[in-house]
């Protein structure tokens, strides 16, 4: 395998992947606008890649998703469609798309959620635009795989956290945002943090460094299958906040803003397929949180 393209190289997982694929092509958004058809087409035809790892996405927090629904749909639909289309047309035989567990139905009768349950209902309304854009990519990749008999697959990771670039800080996912809140409260001599909702929703959380290693193993093993990726933990927002506060060596109260939404109550996923193909030991949650906290404090 000679030439690998990684999109979204400035993101949490992309930054971690660079050490595993030091010779990969990792264009910046200034070098390649993934929503521009001509630019994407020319880039693929000029470079002739063997493998595409498509991480690029317009991602953000729950409140940012609610505020910018059209942006989350348009940007992600365009990127996914163009990158997949021109990857195939330029001769790329191997493609790995990175999705999200928010693509799963909001109302599920049995947990954890299996890959086969993807189309058993609509996603949570608060994330509908982003979730449907990402779910559509699963449909697109399967269509290419079955129509042309090529290695076009996707991974569905749970909530991620890790080191983010400066431009992503204002749109951080929950764990990163939680760490920023703890640091901000400490710096302002406050004895509390305030979180959205009531703290009851359940989530699985994975350190971005772990997911990068899993992507590397997936490609190294030459796998040709799509599956969920998550550790076994499934904690409430309140439980996680308490772990984070303790890990950051702080003594703070947790307050809740009940005027803000909880989001999806639970979306823990079945990882039987993942465990069948990759043997992996996840970084303990507190260890990952500590690493991020030490980077930003």
PDB file of C-alpha atoms in Angstrom:
ATOM      1  CA  UNK A   1       0.000   0.000   0.000  1.00  0.00           C
ATOM      2  CA  UNK A   2       1.792   3.080  -1.245  1.00  0.00           C
ATOM      3  CA  UNK A   3      -0.404   6.150  -0.979  1.00  0.00           C
ATOM      4  CA  UNK A   4      -2.834   6.924   1.839  1.00  0.00           C
ATOM      5  CA  UNK A   5      -5.050   9.991   2.090  1.00  0.00           C
ATOM      6  CA  UNK A   6      -6.264  11.124   5.517  1.00  0.00           C
ATOM      7  CA  UNK A   7      -8.947  13.803   5.483  1.00  0.00           C
ATOM      8  CA  UNK A   8      -9.585  15.794   8.652  1.00  0.00           C
ATOM      9  CA  UNK A   9      -5.967  15.558   9.717  1.00  0.00           C
ATOM     10  CA  UNK A  10      -6.203  18.556  12.057  1.00  0.00           C
ATOM     11  CA  UNK A  11      -8.945  16.967  14.151  1.00  0.00           C
ATOM     12  CA  UNK A  12      -8.673  14.953  17.359  1.00  0.00           C
ATOM     13  CA  UNK A  13      -8.227  11.551  15.723  1.00  0.00           C
ATOM     14  CA  UNK A  14      -6.417  12.861  12.645  1.00  0.00           C
ATOM     15  CA  UNK A  15      -3.651  14.351  14.751  1.00  0.00           C
ATOM     16  CA  UNK A  16      -3.205  11.018  16.539  1.00  0.00           C
ATOM     17  CA  UNK A  17      -3.111   9.097  13.243  1.00  0.00           C
ATOM     18  CA  UNK A  18      -0.163  11.029  11.838  1.00  0.00           C
ATOM     19  CA  UNK A  19       2.415   8.993  13.756  1.00  0.00           C
ATOM     20  CA  UNK A  20       0.961   5.720  12.469  1.00  0.00           C
ATOM     21  CA  UNK A  21       0.955   6.869   8.841  1.00  0.00           C
ATOM     22  CA  UNK A  22       3.906   9.294   8.615  1.00  0.00           C
ATOM     23  CA  UNK A  23       3.923   9.269   4.812  1.00  0.00           C
ATOM     24  CA  UNK A  24       0.192   9.849   4.371  1.00  0.00           C
ATOM     25  CA  UNK A  25      -1.177  12.780   2.409  1.00  0.00           C
ATOM     26  CA  UNK A  26      -2.964  15.051   4.896  1.00  0.00           C
ATOM     27  CA  UNK A  27      -4.165  18.208   3.109  1.00  0.00           C
ATOM     28  CA  UNK A  28      -5.360  21.183   5.140  1.00  0.00           C
ATOM     29  CA  UNK A  29      -8.750  22.758   4.432  1.00  0.00           C
ATOM     30  CA  UNK A  30      -6.888  25.607   2.705  1.00  0.00           C
ATOM     31  CA  UNK A  31      -5.113  23.154   0.428  1.00  0.00           C
ATOM     32  CA  UNK A  32      -8.255  21.166  -0.349  1.00  0.00           C
ATOM     33  CA  UNK A  33     -11.870  22.262   0.121  1.00  0.00           C
ATOM     34  CA  UNK A  34     -13.756  18.986   0.446  1.00  0.00           C
ATOM     35  CA  UNK A  35     -17.056  20.701  -0.395  1.00  0.00           C
ATOM     36  CA  UNK A  36     -15.704  21.895  -3.770  1.00  0.00           C
ATOM     37  CA  UNK A  37     -16.379  19.338  -6.477  1.00  0.00           C
ATOM     38  CA  UNK A  38     -13.640  20.446  -8.887  1.00  0.00           C
ATOM     39  CA  UNK A  39     -10.986  20.617  -6.176  1.00  0.00           C
ATOM     40  CA  UNK A  40     -11.850  17.154  -4.857  1.00  0.00           C
ATOM     41  CA  UNK A  41     -11.977  15.671  -8.345  1.00  0.00           C
ATOM     42  CA  UNK A  42      -8.615  17.139  -9.369  1.00  0.00           C
ATOM     43  CA  UNK A  43      -6.917  16.150  -6.117  1.00  0.00           C
ATOM     44  CA  UNK A  44      -7.955  12.519  -6.460  1.00  0.00           C
ATOM     45  CA  UNK A  45      -7.142  12.243 -10.161  1.00  0.00           C
ATOM     46  CA  UNK A  46      -3.746  13.890  -9.675  1.00  0.00           C
ATOM     47  CA  UNK A  47      -2.661  11.659  -6.776  1.00  0.00           C
ATOM     48  CA  UNK A  48      -4.140   8.185  -7.349  1.00  0.00           C
ATOM     49  CA  UNK A  49      -4.450   6.964  -3.755  1.00  0.00           C
ATOM     50  CA  UNK A  50      -4.539   3.344  -2.618  1.00  0.00           C
ATOM     51  CA  UNK A  51      -6.458   3.965   0.623  1.00  0.00           C
ATOM     52  CA  UNK A  52      -8.655   6.787   1.948  1.00  0.00           C
ATOM     53  CA  UNK A  53      -9.301   7.327   5.662  1.00  0.00           C
ATOM     54  CA  UNK A  54     -12.141   9.839   5.711  1.00  0.00           C
ATOM     55  CA  UNK A  55     -12.207  11.599   9.083  1.00  0.00           C
ATOM     56  CA  UNK A  56     -13.176  15.071   7.912  1.00  0.00           C
ATOM     57  CA  UNK A  57     -16.550  16.255   9.154  1.00  0.00           C
ATOM     58  CA  UNK A  58     -18.280  19.329  10.459  1.00  0.00           C
ATOM     59  CA  UNK A  59     -18.695  18.247  14.085  1.00  0.00           C
ATOM     60  CA  UNK A  60     -19.600  19.956  17.324  1.00  0.00           C
ATOM     61  CA  UNK A  61     -21.486  20.054  20.575  1.00  0.00           C
ATOM     62  CA  UNK A  62     -25.189  19.417  21.074  1.00  0.00           C
ATOM     63  CA  UNK A  63     -26.065  23.120  21.309  1.00  0.00           C
ATOM     64  CA  UNK A  64     -24.040  23.922  18.179  1.00  0.00           C
ATOM     65  CA  UNK A  65     -25.857  21.161  16.276  1.00  0.00           C
ATOM     66  CA  UNK A  66     -29.214  22.596  17.304  1.00  0.00           C
ATOM     67  CA  UNK A  67     -28.155  26.131  16.390  1.00  0.00           C
ATOM     68  CA  UNK A  68     -26.674  25.295  12.967  1.00  0.00           C
ATOM     69  CA  UNK A  69     -28.769  22.435  11.578  1.00  0.00           C
ATOM     70  CA  UNK A  70     -28.448  23.345   7.890  1.00  0.00           C
ATOM     71  CA  UNK A  71     -24.678  23.760   8.146  1.00  0.00           C
ATOM     72  CA  UNK A  72     -24.237  20.339   9.759  1.00  0.00           C
ATOM     73  CA  UNK A  73     -26.290  18.673   7.045  1.00  0.00           C
ATOM     74  CA  UNK A  74     -24.962  20.520   3.992  1.00  0.00           C
ATOM     75  CA  UNK A  75     -21.257  20.383   4.881  1.00  0.00           C
ATOM     76  CA  UNK A  76     -21.248  16.691   5.787  1.00  0.00           C
ATOM     77  CA  UNK A  77     -23.414  15.510   2.911  1.00  0.00           C
ATOM     78  CA  UNK A  78     -21.206  17.389   0.447  1.00  0.00           C
ATOM     79  CA  UNK A  79     -17.913  16.171   1.889  1.00  0.00           C
ATOM     80  CA  UNK A  80     -18.965  12.545   2.155  1.00  0.00           C
ATOM     81  CA  UNK A  81     -20.542  12.442  -1.291  1.00  0.00           C
ATOM     82  CA  UNK A  82     -17.670  14.099  -3.136  1.00  0.00           C
ATOM     83  CA  UNK A  83     -14.850  12.278  -1.364  1.00  0.00           C
ATOM     84  CA  UNK A  84     -16.459   8.862  -1.882  1.00  0.00           C
ATOM     85  CA  UNK A  85     -17.486   9.534  -5.481  1.00  0.00           C
ATOM     86  CA  UNK A  86     -14.101  10.749  -6.660  1.00  0.00           C
ATOM     87  CA  UNK A  87     -12.197   8.196  -4.616  1.00  0.00           C
ATOM     88  CA  UNK A  88     -13.973   5.502  -6.607  1.00  0.00           C
ATOM     89  CA  UNK A  89     -13.758   7.286  -9.964  1.00  0.00           C
ATOM     90  CA  UNK A  90     -10.007   7.822  -9.548  1.00  0.00           C
ATOM     91  CA  UNK A  91      -9.410   4.146  -8.800  1.00  0.00           C
ATOM     92  CA  UNK A  92      -9.254   3.989  -4.981  1.00  0.00           C
ATOM     93  CA  UNK A  93     -10.018   0.413  -3.952  1.00  0.00           C
ATOM     94  CA  UNK A  94      -9.924   0.891  -0.152  1.00  0.00           C
ATOM     95  CA  UNK A  95     -11.991   3.424   1.789  1.00  0.00           C
ATOM     96  CA  UNK A  96     -12.701   3.737   5.510  1.00  0.00           C
ATOM     97  CA  UNK A  97     -15.336   6.261   6.572  1.00  0.00           C
ATOM     98  CA  UNK A  98     -15.675   7.351  10.189  1.00  0.00           C
ATOM     99  CA  UNK A  99     -19.260   7.806  11.383  1.00  0.00           C
ATOM    100  CA  UNK A 100     -20.762   8.262  14.886  1.00  0.00           C
ATOM    101  CA  UNK A 101     -23.132   6.420  17.212  1.00  0.00           C
ATOM    102  CA  UNK A 102     -25.550   9.359  16.943  1.00  0.00           C
ATOM    103  CA  UNK A 103     -26.641   7.874  13.594  1.00  0.00           C
ATOM    104  CA  UNK A 104     -28.567   5.147  15.430  1.00  0.00           C
ATOM    105  CA  UNK A 105     -32.307   5.369  16.104  1.00  0.00           C
ATOM    106  CA  UNK A 106     -33.402   7.378  19.115  1.00  0.00           C
ATOM    107  CA  UNK A 107     -35.891   4.725  20.220  1.00  0.00           C
ATOM    108  CA  UNK A 108     -34.472   1.218  20.470  1.00  0.00           C
ATOM    109  CA  UNK A 109     -36.199  -1.740  22.114  1.00  0.00           C
ATOM    110  CA  UNK A 110     -33.024  -3.522  23.211  1.00  0.00           C
ATOM    111  CA  UNK A 111     -29.491  -2.424  24.098  1.00  0.00           C
ATOM    112  CA  UNK A 112     -26.650  -2.438  23.291  1.00  0.00           C
ATOM    113  CA  UNK A 113     -27.337  -1.380  19.693  1.00  0.00           C
ATOM    114  CA  UNK A 114     -26.215  -3.738  16.953  1.00  0.00           C
ATOM    115  CA  UNK A 115     -25.049  -2.620  13.513  1.00  0.00           C
ATOM    116  CA  UNK A 116     -28.126  -4.272  11.980  1.00  0.00           C
ATOM    117  CA  UNK A 117     -30.424  -1.853  13.849  1.00  0.00           C
ATOM    118  CA  UNK A 118     -29.162   1.234  12.006  1.00  0.00           C
ATOM    119  CA  UNK A 119     -32.334   1.835  10.006  1.00  0.00           C
ATOM    120  CA  UNK A 120     -34.882   0.878  12.679  1.00  0.00           C
ATOM    121  CA  UNK A 121     -36.066   4.452  13.161  1.00  0.00           C
ATOM    122  CA  UNK A 122     -34.950   8.103  13.021  1.00  0.00           C
ATOM    123  CA  UNK A 123     -32.039   9.498  15.074  1.00  0.00           C
ATOM    124  CA  UNK A 124     -32.575  11.842  18.026  1.00  0.00           C
ATOM    125  CA  UNK A 125     -34.254  15.101  16.844  1.00  0.00           C
ATOM    126  CA  UNK A 126     -31.587  17.356  18.395  1.00  0.00           C
ATOM    127  CA  UNK A 127     -28.913  15.819  16.151  1.00  0.00           C
ATOM    128  CA  UNK A 128     -31.113  14.971  13.187  1.00  0.00           C
ATOM    129  CA  UNK A 129     -29.204  16.915  10.504  1.00  0.00           C
ATOM    130  CA  UNK A 130     -25.745  15.693  11.427  1.00  0.00           C
ATOM    131  CA  UNK A 131     -26.948  12.161  12.161  1.00  0.00           C
ATOM    132  CA  UNK A 132     -28.772  11.728   8.854  1.00  0.00           C
ATOM    133  CA  UNK A 133     -25.824  13.126   6.923  1.00  0.00           C
ATOM    134  CA  UNK A 134     -23.534  10.577   8.572  1.00  0.00           C
ATOM    135  CA  UNK A 135     -26.077   7.753   8.271  1.00  0.00           C
ATOM    136  CA  UNK A 136     -26.359   8.549   4.573  1.00  0.00           C
ATOM    137  CA  UNK A 137     -22.644   7.945   4.239  1.00  0.00           C
ATOM    138  CA  UNK A 138     -23.130   4.423   5.568  1.00  0.00           C
ATOM    139  CA  UNK A 139     -25.710   3.878   2.814  1.00  0.00           C
ATOM    140  CA  UNK A 140     -23.393   5.361   0.189  1.00  0.00           C
ATOM    141  CA  UNK A 141     -20.394   3.255   1.197  1.00  0.00           C
ATOM    142  CA  UNK A 142     -22.447   0.060   1.238  1.00  0.00           C
ATOM    143  CA  UNK A 143     -23.801   0.890  -2.228  1.00  0.00           C
ATOM    144  CA  UNK A 144     -20.291   1.296  -3.645  1.00  0.00           C
ATOM    145  CA  UNK A 145     -19.067  -1.834  -1.867  1.00  0.00           C
ATOM    146  CA  UNK A 146     -21.865  -4.047  -3.178  1.00  0.00           C
ATOM    147  CA  UNK A 147     -22.091  -2.512  -6.656  1.00  0.00           C
ATOM    148  CA  UNK A 148     -18.386  -2.492  -7.485  1.00  0.00           C
ATOM    149  CA  UNK A 149     -17.026  -5.201  -5.142  1.00  0.00           C
ATOM    150  CA  UNK A 150     -14.530  -2.854  -3.481  1.00  0.00           C
ATOM    151  CA  UNK A 151     -13.290  -2.457   0.093  1.00  0.00           C
ATOM    152  CA  UNK A 152     -15.503   0.513   1.110  1.00  0.00           C
ATOM    153  CA  UNK A 153     -16.404   0.331   4.809  1.00  0.00           C
ATOM    154  CA  UNK A 154     -16.983   2.435   7.910  1.00  0.00           C
ATOM    155  CA  UNK A 155     -16.425   2.417  11.648  1.00  0.00           C
ATOM    156  CA  UNK A 156     -18.991   3.740  14.130  1.00  0.00           C
ATOM    157  CA  UNK A 157     -17.184   5.081  17.216  1.00  0.00           C
ATOM    158  CA  UNK A 158     -18.842   6.161  20.455  1.00  0.00           C
ATOM    159  CA  UNK A 159     -18.277   9.639  21.934  1.00  0.00           C
ATOM    160  CA  UNK A 160     -14.647  10.678  21.553  1.00  0.00           C
ATOM    161  CA  UNK A 161     -12.438  12.998  23.562  1.00  0.00           C
ATOM    162  CA  UNK A 162      -8.842  14.132  23.273  1.00  0.00           C
ATOM    163  CA  UNK A 163      -6.566  16.998  22.301  1.00  0.00           C
ATOM    164  CA  UNK A 164      -8.289  19.412  19.901  1.00  0.00           C
ATOM    165  CA  UNK A 165      -6.892  22.248  17.812  1.00  0.00           C
ATOM    166  CA  UNK A 166      -7.590  25.858  18.741  1.00  0.00           C
ATOM    167  CA  UNK A 167     -10.219  26.252  16.008  1.00  0.00           C
ATOM    168  CA  UNK A 168     -12.221  23.283  17.364  1.00  0.00           C
ATOM    169  CA  UNK A 169     -12.313  24.372  21.010  1.00  0.00           C
ATOM    170  CA  UNK A 170     -15.553  26.340  20.759  1.00  0.00           C
ATOM    171  CA  UNK A 171     -17.349  23.320  19.262  1.00  0.00           C
ATOM    172  CA  UNK A 172     -16.005  20.638  21.602  1.00  0.00           C
ATOM    173  CA  UNK A 173     -17.810  17.411  22.406  1.00  0.00           C
ATOM    174  CA  UNK A 174     -18.941  16.729  25.955  1.00  0.00           C
ATOM    175  CA  UNK A 175     -15.795  15.410  27.674  1.00  0.00           C
ATOM    176  CA  UNK A 176     -13.551  18.090  26.233  1.00  0.00           C
ATOM    177  CA  UNK A 177     -16.125  20.745  27.085  1.00  0.00           C
ATOM    178  CA  UNK A 178     -16.375  19.322  30.615  1.00  0.00           C
ATOM    179  CA  UNK A 179     -12.607  19.599  31.078  1.00  0.00           C
ATOM    180  CA  UNK A 180     -12.643  23.187  29.799  1.00  0.00           C
ATOM    181  CA  UNK A 181     -15.443  23.982  32.290  1.00  0.00           C
ATOM    182  CA  UNK A 182     -13.393  22.545  35.178  1.00  0.00           C
ATOM    183  CA  UNK A 183     -10.336  24.584  34.147  1.00  0.00           C
ATOM    184  CA  UNK A 184     -12.415  27.735  33.717  1.00  0.00           C
ATOM    185  CA  UNK A 185     -14.071  27.335  37.137  1.00  0.00           C
ATOM    186  CA  UNK A 186     -10.698  26.750  38.766  1.00  0.00           C
ATOM    187  CA  UNK A 187      -9.199  29.829  37.097  1.00  0.00           C
ATOM    188  CA  UNK A 188     -12.149  31.963  38.229  1.00  0.00           C
ATOM    189  CA  UNK A 189     -12.164  30.598  41.794  1.00  0.00           C
ATOM    190  CA  UNK A 190     -15.623  29.020  41.373  1.00  0.00           C
ATOM    191  CA  UNK A 191     -16.610  25.937  43.351  1.00  0.00           C
ATOM    192  CA  UNK A 192     -19.004  24.508  40.739  1.00  0.00           C
ATOM    193  CA  UNK A 193     -19.534  23.704  37.071  1.00  0.00           C
ATOM    194  CA  UNK A 194     -22.830  23.900  35.172  1.00  0.00           C
ATOM    195  CA  UNK A 195     -23.935  21.186  32.756  1.00  0.00           C
ATOM    196  CA  UNK A 196     -26.838  20.912  30.318  1.00  0.00           C
ATOM    197  CA  UNK A 197     -29.940  18.892  31.230  1.00  0.00           C
ATOM    198  CA  UNK A 198     -30.178  16.774  34.373  1.00  0.00           C
ATOM    199  CA  UNK A 199     -27.116  14.491  34.200  1.00  0.00           C
ATOM    200  CA  UNK A 200     -29.014  11.245  33.581  1.00  0.00           C
ATOM    201  CA  UNK A 201     -28.179  10.386  29.924  1.00  0.00           C
ATOM    202  CA  UNK A 202     -25.836   7.415  29.473  1.00  0.00           C
ATOM    203  CA  UNK A 203     -22.759   7.501  27.251  1.00  0.00           C
ATOM    204  CA  UNK A 204     -19.748   5.453  26.208  1.00  0.00           C
ATOM    205  CA  UNK A 205     -16.528   7.470  25.940  1.00  0.00           C
ATOM    206  CA  UNK A 206     -13.315   6.661  24.085  1.00  0.00           C
ATOM    207  CA  UNK A 207      -9.932   8.391  24.105  1.00  0.00           C
ATOM    208  CA  UNK A 208      -9.065   9.611  20.586  1.00  0.00           C
ATOM    209  CA  UNK A 209      -5.583   8.092  20.806  1.00  0.00           C
ATOM    210  CA  UNK A 210      -7.195   4.659  21.243  1.00  0.00           C
ATOM    211  CA  UNK A 211      -9.402   5.112  18.212  1.00  0.00           C
ATOM    212  CA  UNK A 212      -6.413   6.118  16.093  1.00  0.00           C
ATOM    213  CA  UNK A 213      -4.647   2.886  17.110  1.00  0.00           C
ATOM    214  CA  UNK A 214      -7.775   0.904  16.224  1.00  0.00           C
ATOM    215  CA  UNK A 215      -7.943   2.502  12.764  1.00  0.00           C
ATOM    216  CA  UNK A 216      -4.279   1.614  12.252  1.00  0.00           C
ATOM    217  CA  UNK A 217      -4.917  -2.007  13.294  1.00  0.00           C
ATOM    218  CA  UNK A 218      -7.993  -2.183  11.058  1.00  0.00           C
ATOM    219  CA  UNK A 219      -5.951  -1.153   8.029  1.00  0.00           C
ATOM    220  CA  UNK A 220      -2.898  -3.206   8.995  1.00  0.00           C
ATOM    221  CA  UNK A 221      -5.077  -6.316   9.267  1.00  0.00           C
ATOM    222  CA  UNK A 222      -6.603  -5.547   5.841  1.00  0.00           C
ATOM    223  CA  UNK A 223     -10.125  -5.855   7.237  1.00  0.00           C
ATOM    224  CA  UNK A 224     -13.136  -5.548   4.952  1.00  0.00           C
ATOM    225  CA  UNK A 225     -16.085  -5.066   7.314  1.00  0.00           C
ATOM    226  CA  UNK A 226     -17.977  -2.271   9.079  1.00  0.00           C
ATOM    227  CA  UNK A 227     -18.629  -2.267  12.825  1.00  0.00           C
ATOM    228  CA  UNK A 228     -19.137  -0.333  16.068  1.00  0.00           C
ATOM    229  CA  UNK A 229     -16.132   0.693  18.182  1.00  0.00           C
ATOM    230  CA  UNK A 230     -16.446   1.465  21.910  1.00  0.00           C
ATOM    231  CA  UNK A 231     -15.158   0.399  25.312  1.00  0.00           C
ATOM    232  CA  UNK A 232     -17.579  -1.431  27.600  1.00  0.00           C
ATOM    233  CA  UNK A 233     -18.163   1.479  29.995  1.00  0.00           C
ATOM    234  CA  UNK A 234     -21.602   3.121  29.848  1.00  0.00           C
ATOM    235  CA  UNK A 235     -21.821   5.954  32.359  1.00  0.00           C
ATOM    236  CA  UNK A 236     -24.275   8.714  33.161  1.00  0.00           C
ATOM    237  CA  UNK A 237     -23.232  12.303  32.491  1.00  0.00           C
ATOM    238  CA  UNK A 238     -23.234  12.888  36.260  1.00  0.00           C
ATOM    239  CA  UNK A 239     -20.996   9.884  36.904  1.00  0.00           C
ATOM    240  CA  UNK A 240     -18.578  11.032  34.233  1.00  0.00           C
ATOM    241  CA  UNK A 241     -18.499  14.589  35.593  1.00  0.00           C
ATOM    242  CA  UNK A 242     -17.629  13.248  39.056  1.00  0.00           C
ATOM    243  CA  UNK A 243     -14.820  11.123  37.613  1.00  0.00           C
ATOM    244  CA  UNK A 244     -13.462  14.127  35.705  1.00  0.00           C
ATOM    245  CA  UNK A 245     -13.567  16.442  38.738  1.00  0.00           C
ATOM    246  CA  UNK A 246     -11.766  13.861  40.873  1.00  0.00           C
ATOM    247  CA  UNK A 247      -9.231  13.088  38.147  1.00  0.00           C
ATOM    248  CA  UNK A 248      -8.443  16.793  37.781  1.00  0.00           C
ATOM    249  CA  UNK A 249      -7.857  16.992  41.555  1.00  0.00           C
ATOM    250  CA  UNK A 250     -10.662  19.474  42.088  1.00  0.00           C
ATOM    251  CA  UNK A 251     -13.478  19.723  44.623  1.00  0.00           C
ATOM    252  CA  UNK A 252     -16.470  21.164  42.784  1.00  0.00           C
ATOM    253  CA  UNK A 253     -20.231  20.941  42.851  1.00  0.00           C
ATOM    254  CA  UNK A 254     -22.205  20.003  39.755  1.00  0.00           C
ATOM    255  CA  UNK A 255     -25.134  22.227  38.835  1.00  0.00           C
ATOM    256  CA  UNK A 256     -27.581  21.511  36.041  1.00  0.00           C
ATOM    257  CA  UNK A 257     -29.334  23.845  33.630  1.00  0.00           C
ATOM    258  CA  UNK A 258     -32.666  22.103  33.102  1.00  0.00           C
ATOM    259  CA  UNK A 259     -33.664  24.671  30.487  1.00  0.00           C
ATOM    260  CA  UNK A 260     -31.137  23.012  28.170  1.00  0.00           C
ATOM    261  CA  UNK A 261     -31.701  19.630  26.469  1.00  0.00           C
ATOM    262  CA  UNK A 262     -30.399  16.265  27.628  1.00  0.00           C
ATOM    263  CA  UNK A 263     -29.967  14.899  24.127  1.00  0.00           C
ATOM    264  CA  UNK A 264     -30.454  11.186  23.440  1.00  0.00           C
ATOM    265  CA  UNK A 265     -30.947   9.234  26.673  1.00  0.00           C
ATOM    266  CA  UNK A 266     -28.717   6.301  25.730  1.00  0.00           C
ATOM    267  CA  UNK A 267     -26.989   4.928  22.642  1.00  0.00           C
ATOM    268  CA  UNK A 268     -24.545   2.305  23.912  1.00  0.00           C
ATOM    269  CA  UNK A 269     -23.482  -0.031  21.142  1.00  0.00           C
ATOM    270  CA  UNK A 270     -22.755  -3.726  20.779  1.00  0.00           C
ATOM    271  CA  UNK A 271     -19.060  -4.346  20.060  1.00  0.00           C
ATOM    272  CA  UNK A 272     -19.099  -8.087  19.363  1.00  0.00           C
ATOM    273  CA  UNK A 273     -17.935  -7.634  15.766  1.00  0.00           C
ATOM    274  CA  UNK A 274     -15.150  -5.272  16.803  1.00  0.00           C
ATOM    275  CA  UNK A 275     -13.880  -7.701  19.461  1.00  0.00           C
ATOM    276  CA  UNK A 276     -14.027 -10.574  16.972  1.00  0.00           C
ATOM    277  CA  UNK A 277     -11.615  -8.802  14.624  1.00  0.00           C
ATOM    278  CA  UNK A 278      -9.437  -6.618  16.879  1.00  0.00           C
ATOM    279  CA  UNK A 279      -8.010  -7.463  20.300  1.00  0.00           C
ATOM    280  CA  UNK A 280      -7.643  -4.131  22.096  1.00  0.00           C
ATOM    281  CA  UNK A 281      -7.146  -2.767  25.627  1.00  0.00           C
ATOM    282  CA  UNK A 282      -8.648   0.695  26.056  1.00  0.00           C
ATOM    283  CA  UNK A 283      -7.010   3.512  28.005  1.00  0.00           C
ATOM    284  CA  UNK A 284      -8.781   3.895  31.367  1.00  0.00           C
ATOM    285  CA  UNK A 285     -11.187   6.849  31.292  1.00  0.00           C
ATOM    286  CA  UNK A 286      -9.449   8.711  34.129  1.00  0.00           C
ATOM    287  CA  UNK A 287      -6.064   8.308  32.436  1.00  0.00           C
ATOM    288  CA  UNK A 288      -7.335   9.803  29.188  1.00  0.00           C
ATOM    289  CA  UNK A 289      -9.053  12.687  30.991  1.00  0.00           C
ATOM    290  CA  UNK A 290      -5.864  13.388  32.957  1.00  0.00           C
ATOM    291  CA  UNK A 291      -3.827  13.602  29.750  1.00  0.00           C
ATOM    292  CA  UNK A 292      -6.242  16.108  28.199  1.00  0.00           C
ATOM    293  CA  UNK A 293      -6.481  18.135  31.417  1.00  0.00           C
ATOM    294  CA  UNK A 294      -2.682  18.362  31.744  1.00  0.00           C
ATOM    295  CA  UNK A 295      -2.459  19.569  28.141  1.00  0.00           C
ATOM    296  CA  UNK A 296      -4.941  22.420  28.628  1.00  0.00           C
ATOM    297  CA  UNK A 297      -4.721  23.477  32.265  1.00  0.00           C
TER     298      UNK A 297
END
